[in-house]
Amino acid sequence: MSSYQFELAFRQYVAAFDGTNDLSPAEFKSLFDNVHHKDLNYLPRDEKVIGGDGMMHLKAVTPVTREEIYQLHSKHYASGQKVTLIHFRKIGLDCVDIKVRLVNGKEETTIRVVNTLSNSQVVLSREIDESFPLKVIEAKCTNVVYKWKEVGTYQTNM
């Protein structure tokens, strides 16, 4: 049920990025809050670095906080950025794979993110490098570990 509620909230959030910039800051903040959990962690794509040995290595990037994401999104919204949903797929227990196209003027990029949900909000986002197909599986496994930890924090009547 939580992924259905999240999908509705996420589609409303994406619809706000239509380039018109017609929402008040309070309305935008409300849409952002409906999608993003208070404990959100965003893990950007690892950087590709050529090492001294000539081999390509992946360098881990530090996680981005909820407040930093809000500042970035509000800046993009104010600049008239357009966002188009390419796909929204449920790939596990409270885990969704989302790909969006971002258009700002003549600049166009696509971003693919695997999100872990808690209480119908994104609590963990991992940006996926599509040149490595196994990264989606890795993100899905991270989701399973997170959900097991979350389930273990609640007492049961067994």
PDB file of N, CA, C and O in Angstrom, residues 71-130:
ATOM      1  N   GLN A  71      17.204  22.079  -1.103  1.00  0.00           N
ATOM      2  CA  GLN A  71      17.794  23.294  -1.681  1.00  0.00           C
ATOM      3  C   GLN A  71      18.037  23.117  -3.186  1.00  0.00           C
ATOM      4  O   GLN A  71      17.751  24.026  -3.978  1.00  0.00           O
ATOM      5  N   LEU A  72      18.548  21.966  -3.589  1.00  0.00           N
ATOM      6  CA  LEU A  72      18.809  21.689  -4.998  1.00  0.00           C
ATOM      7  C   LEU A  72      17.513  21.662  -5.805  1.00  0.00           C
ATOM      8  O   LEU A  72      17.405  22.290  -6.853  1.00  0.00           O
ATOM      9  N   HIS A  73      16.505  20.940  -5.301  1.00  0.00           N
ATOM     10  CA  HIS A  73      15.240  20.827  -6.021  1.00  0.00           C
ATOM     11  C   HIS A  73      14.537  22.179  -6.121  1.00  0.00           C
ATOM     12  O   HIS A  73      13.966  22.504  -7.168  1.00  0.00           O
ATOM     13  N   SER A  74      14.548  22.957  -5.041  1.00  0.00           N
ATOM     14  CA  SER A  74      13.875  24.259  -5.087  1.00  0.00           C
ATOM     15  C   SER A  74      14.598  25.202  -6.061  1.00  0.00           C
ATOM     16  O   SER A  74      13.949  25.993  -6.755  1.00  0.00           O
ATOM     17  N   LYS A  75      15.913  25.092  -6.152  1.00  0.00           N
ATOM     18  CA  LYS A  75      16.671  25.892  -7.122  1.00  0.00           C
ATOM     19  C   LYS A  75      16.298  25.492  -8.547  1.00  0.00           C
ATOM     20  O   LYS A  75      16.072  26.353  -9.409  1.00  0.00           O
ATOM     21  N   HIS A  76      16.201  24.184  -8.799  1.00  0.00           N
ATOM     22  CA  HIS A  76      15.813  23.702 -10.128  1.00  0.00           C
ATOM     23  C   HIS A  76      14.378  24.110 -10.458  1.00  0.00           C
ATOM     24  O   HIS A  76      14.078  24.478 -11.594  1.00  0.00           O
ATOM     25  N   TYR A  77      13.491  24.030  -9.478  1.00  0.00           N
ATOM     26  CA  TYR A  77      12.095  24.430  -9.700  1.00  0.00           C
ATOM     27  C   TYR A  77      12.016  25.918 -10.052  1.00  0.00           C
ATOM     28  O   TYR A  77      11.330  26.310 -10.995  1.00  0.00           O
ATOM     29  N   ALA A  78      12.740  26.743  -9.302  1.00  0.00           N
ATOM     30  CA  ALA A  78      12.725  28.190  -9.537  1.00  0.00           C
ATOM     31  C   ALA A  78      13.305  28.554 -10.905  1.00  0.00           C
ATOM     32  O   ALA A  78      12.893  29.546 -11.514  1.00  0.00           O
ATOM     33  N   SER A  79      14.232  27.731 -11.405  1.00  0.00           N
ATOM     34  CA  SER A  79      14.848  28.021 -12.709  1.00  0.00           C
ATOM     35  C   SER A  79      13.982  27.543 -13.876  1.00  0.00           C
ATOM     36  O   SER A  79      14.347  27.749 -15.034  1.00  0.00           O
ATOM     37  N   GLY A  80      12.856  26.898 -13.590  1.00  0.00           N
ATOM     38  CA  GLY A  80      11.952  26.449 -14.650  1.00  0.00           C
ATOM     39  C   GLY A  80      12.304  25.112 -15.248  1.00  0.00           C
ATOM     40  O   GLY A  80      11.925  24.810 -16.383  1.00  0.00           O
ATOM     41  N   GLN A  81      13.015  24.278 -14.498  1.00  0.00           N
ATOM     42  CA  GLN A  81      13.394  22.965 -15.000  1.00  0.00           C
ATOM     43  C   GLN A  81      12.150  22.106 -15.238  1.00  0.00           C
ATOM     44  O   GLN A  81      11.190  22.150 -14.473  1.00  0.00           O
ATOM     45  N   LYS A  82      12.192  21.327 -16.319  1.00  0.00           N
ATOM     46  CA  LYS A  82      11.113  20.391 -16.630  1.00  0.00           C
ATOM     47  C   LYS A  82      11.581  18.978 -16.314  1.00  0.00           C
ATOM     48  O   LYS A  82      12.702  18.608 -16.622  1.00  0.00           O
ATOM     49  N   VAL A  83      10.695  18.192 -15.692  1.00  0.00           N
ATOM     50  CA  VAL A  83      11.003  16.808 -15.348  1.00  0.00           C
ATOM     51  C   VAL A  83       9.943  15.917 -15.988  1.00  0.00           C
ATOM     52  O   VAL A  83       8.748  16.177 -15.867  1.00  0.00           O
ATOM     53  N   THR A  84      10.393  14.881 -16.669  1.00  0.00           N
ATOM     54  CA  THR A  84       9.493  13.913 -17.291  1.00  0.00           C
ATOM     55  C   THR A  84       9.800  12.537 -16.721  1.00  0.00           C
ATOM     56  O   THR A  84      10.959  12.114 -16.704  1.00  0.00           O
ATOM     57  N   LEU A  85       8.768  11.851 -16.267  1.00  0.00           N
ATOM     58  CA  LEU A  85       8.936  10.500 -15.738  1.00  0.00           C
ATOM     59  C   LEU A  85       9.091   9.526 -16.904  1.00  0.00           C
ATOM     60  O   LEU A  85       8.228   9.442 -17.771  1.00  0.00           O
ATOM     61  N   ILE A  86      10.197   8.799 -16.929  1.00  0.00           N
ATOM     62  CA  ILE A  86      10.432   7.802 -17.969  1.00  0.00           C
ATOM     63  C   ILE A  86       9.897   6.450 -17.516  1.00  0.00           C
ATOM     64  O   ILE A  86       9.180   5.783 -18.265  1.00  0.00           O
ATOM     65  N   HIS A  87      10.269   6.020 -16.302  1.00  0.00           N
ATOM     66  CA  HIS A  87       9.661   4.802 -15.768  1.00  0.00           C
ATOM     67  C   HIS A  87       9.590   4.850 -14.249  1.00  0.00           C
ATOM     68  O   HIS A  87      10.370   5.512 -13.582  1.00  0.00           O
ATOM     69  N   PHE A  88       8.608   4.119 -13.736  1.00  0.00           N
ATOM     70  CA  PHE A  88       8.379   3.956 -12.301  1.00  0.00           C
ATOM     71  C   PHE A  88       8.060   2.478 -12.112  1.00  0.00           C
ATOM     72  O   PHE A  88       6.990   2.015 -12.501  1.00  0.00           O
ATOM     73  N   ARG A  89       9.002   1.725 -11.538  1.00  0.00           N
ATOM     74  CA  ARG A  89       8.824   0.275 -11.405  1.00  0.00           C
ATOM     75  C   ARG A  89       9.012  -0.156  -9.959  1.00  0.00           C
ATOM     76  O   ARG A  89      10.012   0.195  -9.325  1.00  0.00           O
ATOM     77  N   LYS A  90       8.091  -0.951  -9.480  1.00  0.00           N
ATOM     78  CA  LYS A  90       8.254  -1.560  -8.161  1.00  0.00           C
ATOM     79  C   LYS A  90       9.123  -2.791  -8.352  1.00  0.00           C
ATOM     80  O   LYS A  90       8.789  -3.683  -9.131  1.00  0.00           O
ATOM     81  N   ILE A  91      10.260  -2.842  -7.630  1.00  0.00           N
ATOM     82  CA  ILE A  91      11.195  -3.956  -7.834  1.00  0.00           C
ATOM     83  C   ILE A  91      11.414  -4.775  -6.566  1.00  0.00           C
ATOM     84  O   ILE A  91      12.237  -5.669  -6.559  1.00  0.00           O
ATOM     85  N   GLY A  92      10.693  -4.468  -5.512  1.00  0.00           N
ATOM     86  CA  GLY A  92      10.845  -5.220  -4.270  1.00  0.00           C
ATOM     87  C   GLY A  92       9.925  -4.663  -3.199  1.00  0.00           C
ATOM     88  O   GLY A  92       9.110  -3.779  -3.449  1.00  0.00           O
ATOM     89  N   LEU A  93      10.065  -5.201  -2.014  1.00  0.00           N
ATOM     90  CA  LEU A  93       9.278  -4.752  -0.884  1.00  0.00           C
ATOM     91  C   LEU A  93       9.618  -3.293  -0.574  1.00  0.00           C
ATOM     92  O   LEU A  93      10.739  -2.989  -0.175  1.00  0.00           O
ATOM     93  N   ASP A  94       8.674  -2.397  -0.810  1.00  0.00           N
ATOM     94  CA  ASP A  94       8.887  -0.963  -0.602  1.00  0.00           C
ATOM     95  C   ASP A  94      10.148  -0.464  -1.295  1.00  0.00           C
ATOM     96  O   ASP A  94      10.920   0.314  -0.743  1.00  0.00           O
ATOM     97  N   CYS A  95      10.357  -0.922  -2.509  1.00  0.00           N
ATOM     98  CA  CYS A  95      11.522  -0.528  -3.298  1.00  0.00           C
ATOM     99  C   CYS A  95      11.058  -0.208  -4.719  1.00  0.00           C
ATOM    100  O   CYS A  95      10.387  -1.027  -5.340  1.00  0.00           O
ATOM    101  N   VAL A  96      11.371   0.994  -5.193  1.00  0.00           N
ATOM    102  CA  VAL A  96      10.965   1.401  -6.530  1.00  0.00           C
ATOM    103  C   VAL A  96      12.162   1.922  -7.314  1.00  0.00           C
ATOM    104  O   VAL A  96      13.049   2.560  -6.770  1.00  0.00           O
ATOM    105  N   ASP A  97      12.154   1.596  -8.588  1.00  0.00           N
ATOM    106  CA  ASP A  97      13.172   2.028  -9.542  1.00  0.00           C
ATOM    107  C   ASP A  97      12.545   3.145 -10.368  1.00  0.00           C
ATOM    108  O   ASP A  97      11.522   2.938 -11.021  1.00  0.00           O
ATOM    109  N   ILE A  98      13.145   4.339 -10.326  1.00  0.00           N
ATOM    110  CA  ILE A  98      12.586   5.506 -11.010  1.00  0.00           C
ATOM    111  C   ILE A  98      13.640   6.082 -11.942  1.00  0.00           C
ATOM    112  O   ILE A  98      14.802   6.235 -11.570  1.00  0.00           O
ATOM    113  N   LYS A  99      13.202   6.408 -13.154  1.00  0.00           N
ATOM    114  CA  LYS A  99      14.069   7.085 -14.108  1.00  0.00           C
ATOM    115  C   LYS A  99      13.344   8.319 -14.609  1.00  0.00           C
ATOM    116  O   LYS A  99      12.173   8.240 -15.001  1.00  0.00           O
ATOM    117  N   VAL A 100      14.023   9.475 -14.559  1.00  0.00           N
ATOM    118  CA  VAL A 100      13.427  10.735 -14.999  1.00  0.00           C
ATOM    119  C   VAL A 100      14.356  11.444 -15.980  1.00  0.00           C
ATOM    120  O   VAL A 100      15.570  11.248 -15.955  1.00  0.00           O
ATOM    121  N   ARG A 101      13.745  12.262 -16.834  1.00  0.00           N
ATOM    122  CA  ARG A 101      14.494  13.115 -17.757  1.00  0.00           C
ATOM    123  C   ARG A 101      14.390  14.537 -17.220  1.00  0.00           C
ATOM    124  O   ARG A 101      13.305  15.020 -16.913  1.00  0.00           O
ATOM    125  N   LEU A 102      15.532  15.213 -17.100  1.00  0.00           N
ATOM    126  CA  LEU A 102      15.594  16.585 -16.625  1.00  0.00           C
ATOM    127  C   LEU A 102      15.979  17.484 -17.794  1.00  0.00           C
ATOM    128  O   LEU A 102      16.981  17.229 -18.460  1.00  0.00           O
ATOM    129  N   VAL A 103      15.173  18.532 -18.039  1.00  0.00           N
ATOM    130  CA  VAL A 103      15.454  19.468 -19.115  1.00  0.00           C
ATOM    131  C   VAL A 103      15.479  20.865 -18.522  1.00  0.00           C
ATOM    132  O   VAL A 103      14.498  21.312 -17.927  1.00  0.00           O
ATOM    133  N   ASN A 104      16.630  21.531 -18.684  1.00  0.00           N
ATOM    134  CA  ASN A 104      16.773  22.907 -18.219  1.00  0.00           C
ATOM    135  C   ASN A 104      17.367  23.707 -19.370  1.00  0.00           C
ATOM    136  O   ASN A 104      18.571  23.655 -19.606  1.00  0.00           O
ATOM    137  N   GLY A 105      16.491  24.407 -20.089  1.00  0.00           N
ATOM    138  CA  GLY A 105      16.950  25.111 -21.292  1.00  0.00           C
ATOM    139  C   GLY A 105      17.291  24.096 -22.358  1.00  0.00           C
ATOM    140  O   GLY A 105      16.474  23.273 -22.742  1.00  0.00           O
ATOM    141  N   LYS A 106      18.542  24.129 -22.831  1.00  0.00           N
ATOM    142  CA  LYS A 106      18.988  23.175 -23.851  1.00  0.00           C
ATOM    143  C   LYS A 106      19.701  21.973 -23.248  1.00  0.00           C
ATOM    144  O   LYS A 106      20.039  21.029 -23.935  1.00  0.00           O
ATOM    145  N   GLU A 107      19.947  22.018 -21.952  1.00  0.00           N
ATOM    146  CA  GLU A 107      20.636  20.926 -21.264  1.00  0.00           C
ATOM    147  C   GLU A 107      19.640  19.836 -20.883  1.00  0.00           C
ATOM    148  O   GLU A 107      18.610  20.111 -20.279  1.00  0.00           O
ATOM    149  N   GLU A 108      19.967  18.595 -21.247  1.00  0.00           N
ATOM    150  CA  GLU A 108      19.082  17.461 -20.947  1.00  0.00           C
ATOM    151  C   GLU A 108      19.888  16.314 -20.360  1.00  0.00           C
ATOM    152  O   GLU A 108      20.937  15.950 -20.888  1.00  0.00           O
ATOM    153  N   THR A 109      19.409  15.758 -19.254  1.00  0.00           N
ATOM    154  CA  THR A 109      20.048  14.608 -18.628  1.00  0.00           C
ATOM    155  C   THR A 109      18.979  13.625 -18.161  1.00  0.00           C
ATOM    156  O   THR A 109      17.816  13.993 -18.014  1.00  0.00           O
ATOM    157  N   THR A 110      19.399  12.390 -17.938  1.00  0.00           N
ATOM    158  CA  THR A 110      18.503  11.408 -17.329  1.00  0.00           C
ATOM    159  C   THR A 110      19.157  10.909 -16.040  1.00  0.00           C
ATOM    160  O   THR A 110      20.382  10.797 -15.966  1.00  0.00           O
ATOM    161  N   ILE A 111      18.299  10.637 -15.071  1.00  0.00           N
ATOM    162  CA  ILE A 111      18.771  10.126 -13.786  1.00  0.00           C
ATOM    163  C   ILE A 111      17.930   8.911 -13.434  1.00  0.00           C
ATOM    164  O   ILE A 111      16.705   8.931 -13.567  1.00  0.00           O
ATOM    165  N   ARG A 112      18.606   7.866 -12.973  1.00  0.00           N
ATOM    166  CA  ARG A 112      17.922   6.657 -12.523  1.00  0.00           C
ATOM    167  C   ARG A 112      18.261   6.450 -11.053  1.00  0.00           C
ATOM    168  O   ARG A 112      19.427   6.473 -10.672  1.00  0.00           O
ATOM    169  N   VAL A 113      17.218   6.282 -10.240  1.00  0.00           N
ATOM    170  CA  VAL A 113      17.386   6.168  -8.800  1.00  0.00           C
ATOM    171  C   VAL A 113      16.558   4.996  -8.291  1.00  0.00           C
ATOM    172  O   VAL A 113      15.408   4.818  -8.690  1.00  0.00           O
ATOM    173  N   VAL A 114      17.152   4.192  -7.403  1.00  0.00           N
ATOM    174  CA  VAL A 114      16.415   3.137  -6.708  1.00  0.00           C
ATOM    175  C   VAL A 114      16.130   3.667  -5.306  1.00  0.00           C
ATOM    176  O   VAL A 114      17.034   4.088  -4.598  1.00  0.00           O
ATOM    177  N   ASN A 115      14.837   3.687  -4.948  1.00  0.00           N
ATOM    178  CA  ASN A 115      14.391   4.280  -3.691  1.00  0.00           C
ATOM    179  C   ASN A 115      13.835   3.235  -2.739  1.00  0.00           C
ATOM    180  O   ASN A 115      13.066   2.366  -3.148  1.00  0.00           O
ATOM    181  N   THR A 116      14.203   3.353  -1.478  1.00  0.00           N
ATOM    182  CA  THR A 116      13.619   2.545  -0.410  1.00  0.00           C
ATOM    183  C   THR A 116      12.587   3.408   0.291  1.00  0.00           C
ATOM    184  O   THR A 116      12.866   4.556   0.638  1.00  0.00           O
ATOM    185  N   LEU A 117      11.395   2.842   0.487  1.00  0.00           N
ATOM    186  CA  LEU A 117      10.295   3.597   1.084  1.00  0.00           C
ATOM    187  C   LEU A 117      10.070   3.195   2.535  1.00  0.00           C
ATOM    188  O   LEU A 117      10.258   2.043   2.908  1.00  0.00           O
ATOM    189  N   SER A 118       9.650   4.173   3.323  1.00  0.00           N
ATOM    190  CA  SER A 118       9.219   3.941   4.692  1.00  0.00           C
ATOM    191  C   SER A 118       8.081   4.918   4.953  1.00  0.00           C
ATOM    192  O   SER A 118       8.242   6.124   4.749  1.00  0.00           O
ATOM    193  N   ASN A 119       6.946   4.413   5.365  1.00  0.00           N
ATOM    194  CA  ASN A 119       5.761   5.250   5.597  1.00  0.00           C
ATOM    195  C   ASN A 119       5.393   6.054   4.358  1.00  0.00           C
ATOM    196  O   ASN A 119       5.092   7.244   4.437  1.00  0.00           O
ATOM    197  N   SER A 120       5.424   5.442   3.196  1.00  0.00           N
ATOM    198  CA  SER A 120       5.061   6.043   1.913  1.00  0.00           C
ATOM    199  C   SER A 120       5.937   7.217   1.517  1.00  0.00           C
ATOM    200  O   SER A 120       5.509   8.092   0.769  1.00  0.00           O
ATOM    201  N   GLN A 121       7.168   7.255   2.010  1.00  0.00           N
ATOM    202  CA  GLN A 121       8.109   8.315   1.658  1.00  0.00           C
ATOM    203  C   GLN A 121       9.479   7.697   1.390  1.00  0.00           C
ATOM    204  O   GLN A 121       9.816   6.651   1.935  1.00  0.00           O
ATOM    205  N   VAL A 122      10.279   8.396   0.574  1.00  0.00           N
ATOM    206  CA  VAL A 122      11.633   7.928   0.282  1.00  0.00           C
ATOM    207  C   VAL A 122      12.507   8.152   1.505  1.00  0.00           C
ATOM    208  O   VAL A 122      12.600   9.260   2.019  1.00  0.00           O
ATOM    209  N   VAL A 123      13.135   7.081   1.981  1.00  0.00           N
ATOM    210  CA  VAL A 123      14.055   7.200   3.108  1.00  0.00           C
ATOM    211  C   VAL A 123      15.502   6.966   2.668  1.00  0.00           C
ATOM    212  O   VAL A 123      16.429   7.479   3.270  1.00  0.00           O
ATOM    213  N   LEU A 124      15.679   6.228   1.584  1.00  0.00           N
ATOM    214  CA  LEU A 124      17.017   5.960   1.059  1.00  0.00           C
ATOM    215  C   LEU A 124      16.950   5.959  -0.464  1.00  0.00           C
ATOM    216  O   LEU A 124      16.153   5.221  -1.047  1.00  0.00           O
ATOM    217  N   SER A 125      17.749   6.804  -1.098  1.00  0.00           N
ATOM    218  CA  SER A 125      17.817   6.871  -2.561  1.00  0.00           C
ATOM    219  C   SER A 125      19.243   6.578  -2.994  1.00  0.00           C
ATOM    220  O   SER A 125      20.187   7.130  -2.431  1.00  0.00           O
ATOM    221  N   ARG A 126      19.357   5.739  -3.987  1.00  0.00           N
ATOM    222  CA  ARG A 126      20.678   5.413  -4.528  1.00  0.00           C
ATOM    223  C   ARG A 126      20.638   5.667  -6.030  1.00  0.00           C
ATOM    224  O   ARG A 126      19.893   5.024  -6.760  1.00  0.00           O
ATOM    225  N   GLU A 127      21.451   6.634  -6.482  1.00  0.00           N
ATOM    226  CA  GLU A 127      21.540   6.941  -7.906  1.00  0.00           C
ATOM    227  C   GLU A 127      22.299   5.813  -8.591  1.00  0.00           C
ATOM    228  O   GLU A 127      23.327   5.354  -8.097  1.00  0.00           O
ATOM    229  N   ILE A 128      21.785   5.386  -9.734  1.00  0.00           N
ATOM    230  CA  ILE A 128      22.319   4.220 -10.431  1.00  0.00           C
ATOM    231  C   ILE A 128      23.085   4.650 -11.677  1.00  0.00           C
ATOM    232  O   ILE A 128      22.609   5.464 -12.461  1.00  0.00           O
ATOM    233  N   ASP A 129      24.263   4.078 -11.844  1.00  0.00           N
ATOM    234  CA  ASP A 129      25.046   4.252 -13.063  1.00  0.00           C
ATOM    235  C   ASP A 129      24.614   3.134 -14.005  1.00  0.00           C
ATOM    236  O   ASP A 129      24.903   1.961 -13.760  1.00  0.00           O
ATOM    237  N   GLU A 130      23.923   3.490 -15.074  1.00  0.00           N
ATOM    238  CA  GLU A 130      23.353   2.479 -15.964  1.00  0.00           C
ATOM    239  C   GLU A 130      24.391   1.747 -16.806  1.00  0.00           C
ATOM    240  O   GLU A 130      24.072   0.757 -17.449  1.00  0.00           O
TER     241      GLU A 130
END
